[in-house]
CSV table of C-alpha atoms in Angstrom, one decimal:
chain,number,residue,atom,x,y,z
A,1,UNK,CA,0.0,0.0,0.0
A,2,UNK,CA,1.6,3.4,-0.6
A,3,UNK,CA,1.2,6.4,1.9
A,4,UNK,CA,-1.7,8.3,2.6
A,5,UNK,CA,-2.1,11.8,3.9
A,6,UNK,CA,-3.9,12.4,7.0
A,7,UNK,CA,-5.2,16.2,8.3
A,8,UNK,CA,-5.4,16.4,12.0
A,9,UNK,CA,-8.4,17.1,13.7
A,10,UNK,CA,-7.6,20.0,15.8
A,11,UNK,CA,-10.8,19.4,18.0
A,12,UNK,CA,-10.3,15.9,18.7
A,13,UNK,CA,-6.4,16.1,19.3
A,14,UNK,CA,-4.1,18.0,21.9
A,15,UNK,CA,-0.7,18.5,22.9
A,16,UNK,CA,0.1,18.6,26.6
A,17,UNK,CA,3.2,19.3,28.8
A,18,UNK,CA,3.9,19.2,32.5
A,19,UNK,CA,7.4,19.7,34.3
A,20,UNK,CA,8.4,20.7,38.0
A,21,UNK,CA,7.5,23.6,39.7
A,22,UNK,CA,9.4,24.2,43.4
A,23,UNK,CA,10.7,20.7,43.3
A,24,UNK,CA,7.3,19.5,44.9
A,25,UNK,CA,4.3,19.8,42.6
A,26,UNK,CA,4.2,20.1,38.7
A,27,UNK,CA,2.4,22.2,36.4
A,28,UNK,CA,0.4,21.4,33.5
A,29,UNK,CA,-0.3,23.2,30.5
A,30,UNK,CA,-1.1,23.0,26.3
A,31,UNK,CA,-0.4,24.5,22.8
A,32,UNK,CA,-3.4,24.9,21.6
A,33,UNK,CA,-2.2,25.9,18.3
A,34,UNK,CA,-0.3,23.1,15.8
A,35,UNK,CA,-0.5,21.2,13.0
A,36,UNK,CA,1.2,18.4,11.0
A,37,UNK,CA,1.6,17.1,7.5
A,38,UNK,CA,1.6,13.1,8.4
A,39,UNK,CA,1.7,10.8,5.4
A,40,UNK,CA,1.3,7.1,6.1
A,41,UNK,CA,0.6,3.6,5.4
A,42,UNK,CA,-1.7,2.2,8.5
A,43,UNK,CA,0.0,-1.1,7.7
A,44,UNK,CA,3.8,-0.1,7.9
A,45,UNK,CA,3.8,2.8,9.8
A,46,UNK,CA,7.5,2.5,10.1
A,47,UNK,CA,7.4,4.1,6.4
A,48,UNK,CA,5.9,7.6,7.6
A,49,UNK,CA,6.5,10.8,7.3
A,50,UNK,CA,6.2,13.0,10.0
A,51,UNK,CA,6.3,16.6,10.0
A,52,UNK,CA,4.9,18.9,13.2
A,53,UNK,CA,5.2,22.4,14.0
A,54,UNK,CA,3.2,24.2,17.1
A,55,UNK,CA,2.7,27.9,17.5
A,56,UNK,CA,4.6,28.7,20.6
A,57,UNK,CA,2.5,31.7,21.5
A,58,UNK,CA,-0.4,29.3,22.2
A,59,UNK,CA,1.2,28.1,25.5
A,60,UNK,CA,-1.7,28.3,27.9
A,61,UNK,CA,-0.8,27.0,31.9
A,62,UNK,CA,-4.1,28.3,32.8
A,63,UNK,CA,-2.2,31.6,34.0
A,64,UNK,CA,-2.2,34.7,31.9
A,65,UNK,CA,0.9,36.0,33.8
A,66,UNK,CA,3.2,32.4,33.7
A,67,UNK,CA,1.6,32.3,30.0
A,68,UNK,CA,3.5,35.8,29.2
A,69,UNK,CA,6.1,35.2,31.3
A,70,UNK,CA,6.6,32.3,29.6
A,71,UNK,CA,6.6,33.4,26.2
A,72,UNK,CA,9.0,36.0,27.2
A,73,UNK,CA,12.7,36.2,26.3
A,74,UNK,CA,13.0,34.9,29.4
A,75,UNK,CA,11.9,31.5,28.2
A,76,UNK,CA,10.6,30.6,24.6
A,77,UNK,CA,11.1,34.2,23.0
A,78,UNK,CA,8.2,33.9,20.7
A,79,UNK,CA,9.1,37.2,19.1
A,80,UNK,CA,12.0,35.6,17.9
A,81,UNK,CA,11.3,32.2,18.0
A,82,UNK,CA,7.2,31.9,17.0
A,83,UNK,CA,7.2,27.9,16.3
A,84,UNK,CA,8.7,25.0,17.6
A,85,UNK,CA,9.2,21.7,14.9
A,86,UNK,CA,9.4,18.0,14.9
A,87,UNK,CA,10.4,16.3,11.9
A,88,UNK,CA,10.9,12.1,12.1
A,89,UNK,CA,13.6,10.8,10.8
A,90,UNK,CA,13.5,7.3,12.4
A,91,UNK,CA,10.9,5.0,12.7
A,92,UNK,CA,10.9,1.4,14.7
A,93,UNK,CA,8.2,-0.5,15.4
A,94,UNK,CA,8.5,-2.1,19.1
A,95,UNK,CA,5.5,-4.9,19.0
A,96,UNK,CA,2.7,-4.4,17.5
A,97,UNK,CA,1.1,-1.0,18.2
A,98,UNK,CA,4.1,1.1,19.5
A,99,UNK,CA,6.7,2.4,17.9
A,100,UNK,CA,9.3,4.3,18.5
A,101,UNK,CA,9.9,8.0,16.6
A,102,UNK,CA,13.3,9.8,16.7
A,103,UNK,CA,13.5,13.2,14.6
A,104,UNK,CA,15.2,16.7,14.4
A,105,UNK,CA,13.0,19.0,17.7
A,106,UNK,CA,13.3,22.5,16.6
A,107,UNK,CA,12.9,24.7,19.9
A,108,UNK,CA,14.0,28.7,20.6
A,109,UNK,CA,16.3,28.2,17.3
A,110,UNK,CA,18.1,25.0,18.7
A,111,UNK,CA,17.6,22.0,16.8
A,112,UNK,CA,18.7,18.4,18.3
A,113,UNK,CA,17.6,14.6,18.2
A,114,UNK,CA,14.6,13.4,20.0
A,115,UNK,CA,12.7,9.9,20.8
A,116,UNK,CA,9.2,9.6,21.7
A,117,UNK,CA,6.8,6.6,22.0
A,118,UNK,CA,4.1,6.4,19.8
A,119,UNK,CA,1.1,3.9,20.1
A,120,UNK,CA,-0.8,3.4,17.0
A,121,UNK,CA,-4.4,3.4,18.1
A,122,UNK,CA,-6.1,2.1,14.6
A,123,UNK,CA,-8.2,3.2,12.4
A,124,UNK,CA,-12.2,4.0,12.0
A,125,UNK,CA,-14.6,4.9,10.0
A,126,UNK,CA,-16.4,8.5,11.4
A,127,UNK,CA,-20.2,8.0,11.5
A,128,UNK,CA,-20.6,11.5,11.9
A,129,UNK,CA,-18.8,12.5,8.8
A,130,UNK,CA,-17.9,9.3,7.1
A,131,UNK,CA,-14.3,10.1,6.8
A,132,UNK,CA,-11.9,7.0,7.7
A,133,UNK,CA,-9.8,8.5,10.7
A,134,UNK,CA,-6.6,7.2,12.7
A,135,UNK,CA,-5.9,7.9,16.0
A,136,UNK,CA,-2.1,7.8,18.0
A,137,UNK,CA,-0.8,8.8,21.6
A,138,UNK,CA,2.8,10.3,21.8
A,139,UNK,CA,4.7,10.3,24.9
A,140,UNK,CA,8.0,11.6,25.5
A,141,UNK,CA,10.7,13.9,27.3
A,142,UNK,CA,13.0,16.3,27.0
A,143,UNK,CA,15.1,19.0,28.9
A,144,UNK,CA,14.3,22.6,28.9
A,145,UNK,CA,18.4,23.3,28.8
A,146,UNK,CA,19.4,21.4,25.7
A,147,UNK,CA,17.3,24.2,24.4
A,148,UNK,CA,19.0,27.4,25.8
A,149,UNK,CA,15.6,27.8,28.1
A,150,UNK,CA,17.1,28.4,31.4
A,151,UNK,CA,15.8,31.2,33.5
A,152,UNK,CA,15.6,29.9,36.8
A,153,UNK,CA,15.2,30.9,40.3
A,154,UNK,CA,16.8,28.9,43.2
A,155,UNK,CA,14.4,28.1,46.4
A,156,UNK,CA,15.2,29.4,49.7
A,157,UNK,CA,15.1,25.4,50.7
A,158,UNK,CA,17.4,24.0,48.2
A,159,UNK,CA,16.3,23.8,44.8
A,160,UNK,CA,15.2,25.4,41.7
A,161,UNK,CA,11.4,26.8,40.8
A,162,UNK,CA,11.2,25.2,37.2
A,163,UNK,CA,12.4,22.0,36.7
A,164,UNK,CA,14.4,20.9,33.9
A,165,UNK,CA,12.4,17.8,32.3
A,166,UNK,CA,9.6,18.7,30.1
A,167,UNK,CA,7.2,15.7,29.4
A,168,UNK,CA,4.9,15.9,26.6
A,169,UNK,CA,2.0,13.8,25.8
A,170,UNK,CA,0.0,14.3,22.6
A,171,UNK,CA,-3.3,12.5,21.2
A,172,UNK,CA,-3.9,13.4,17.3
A,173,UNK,CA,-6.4,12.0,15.7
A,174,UNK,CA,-6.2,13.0,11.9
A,175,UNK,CA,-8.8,12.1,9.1
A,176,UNK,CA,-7.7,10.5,5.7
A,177,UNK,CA,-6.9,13.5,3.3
A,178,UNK,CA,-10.2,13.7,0.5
């Protein structure tokens, strides 16, 4: 079968983040802006192509002031830096509805290798539309520093306000391309 392109579905997909705050607790927040050109074969998805970029400005903590703070210069500069990209450039499948992704992460103008698990979660038919639709659930990790993002305030305790480990989960669902 050759590769087919998918859209994503913006209302029925997400990307989420959470990482440290005060070395106790962690906060959780979302770009609510992205997209991706995905073109794939459902039954060798180890032939895909994989192509994501996510509007940095639509970082939302569910707090205006971390929100601006955050996209500050402080942190992801979105002035300078509006998007951040993902583009796979290594797929392996692990048994037989995960796979591991590795690809170039594009963040604040630094650009390094990355790995994330992906679980294929199959394919459907929508009765609402009628489109065929396929569904996956990313999980992965990676430090703020290997990115240059490293404002930081140390805790009167010991410590460091914003921990250095970003994990990222993201559900797309996408619908075959008409």
């Amino acid at each position: 079968m050759t590769k087919i392109k998918w859209v994503v579905d913006a209302t029925h997909s997400a990307i989420d983040f959470s990482v440290k705050h005060m070395m106790v607790s962690k906060v959780k927040g979302a770009f609510h802006n992205f997209n991706a050109a995905i073109a794939a074969d459902p039954a060798d998805l180890t032939t895909a192509s994989i192509d994501f970029t996510v509007d940095v400005a639509s970082i939302d903590t569910r707090n205006a002031d971390r929100d601006g703070h955050l996209k500050s210069a402080d942190f992801f500069d979105v002035e300078n830096f509006p998007t951040m990209t993902f583009k796979a450039t290594s797929i392996t499948k692990k048994d037989d509805d995960e796979y591991t992704v590795t690809g170039d992460m594009n963040i604040h103008g630094v650009t390094r290798p990355e790995t994330f698990t992906v679980t294929f979660e199959g394919v459907a038919k929508d009765p609402m539309s009628g489109a065929e639709k396929i569904g996956f659930s990313v999980e992965g990790k990676v430090k703020r520093s290997d990115y240059g993002l490293t404002w930081n305030a140390a805790l009167e305790t010991g410590g460091v306000l914003v921990g250095d480990d970003i994990k990222i989960n993201i559900e797309i669902e996408a619908a075959k391309e008409a």
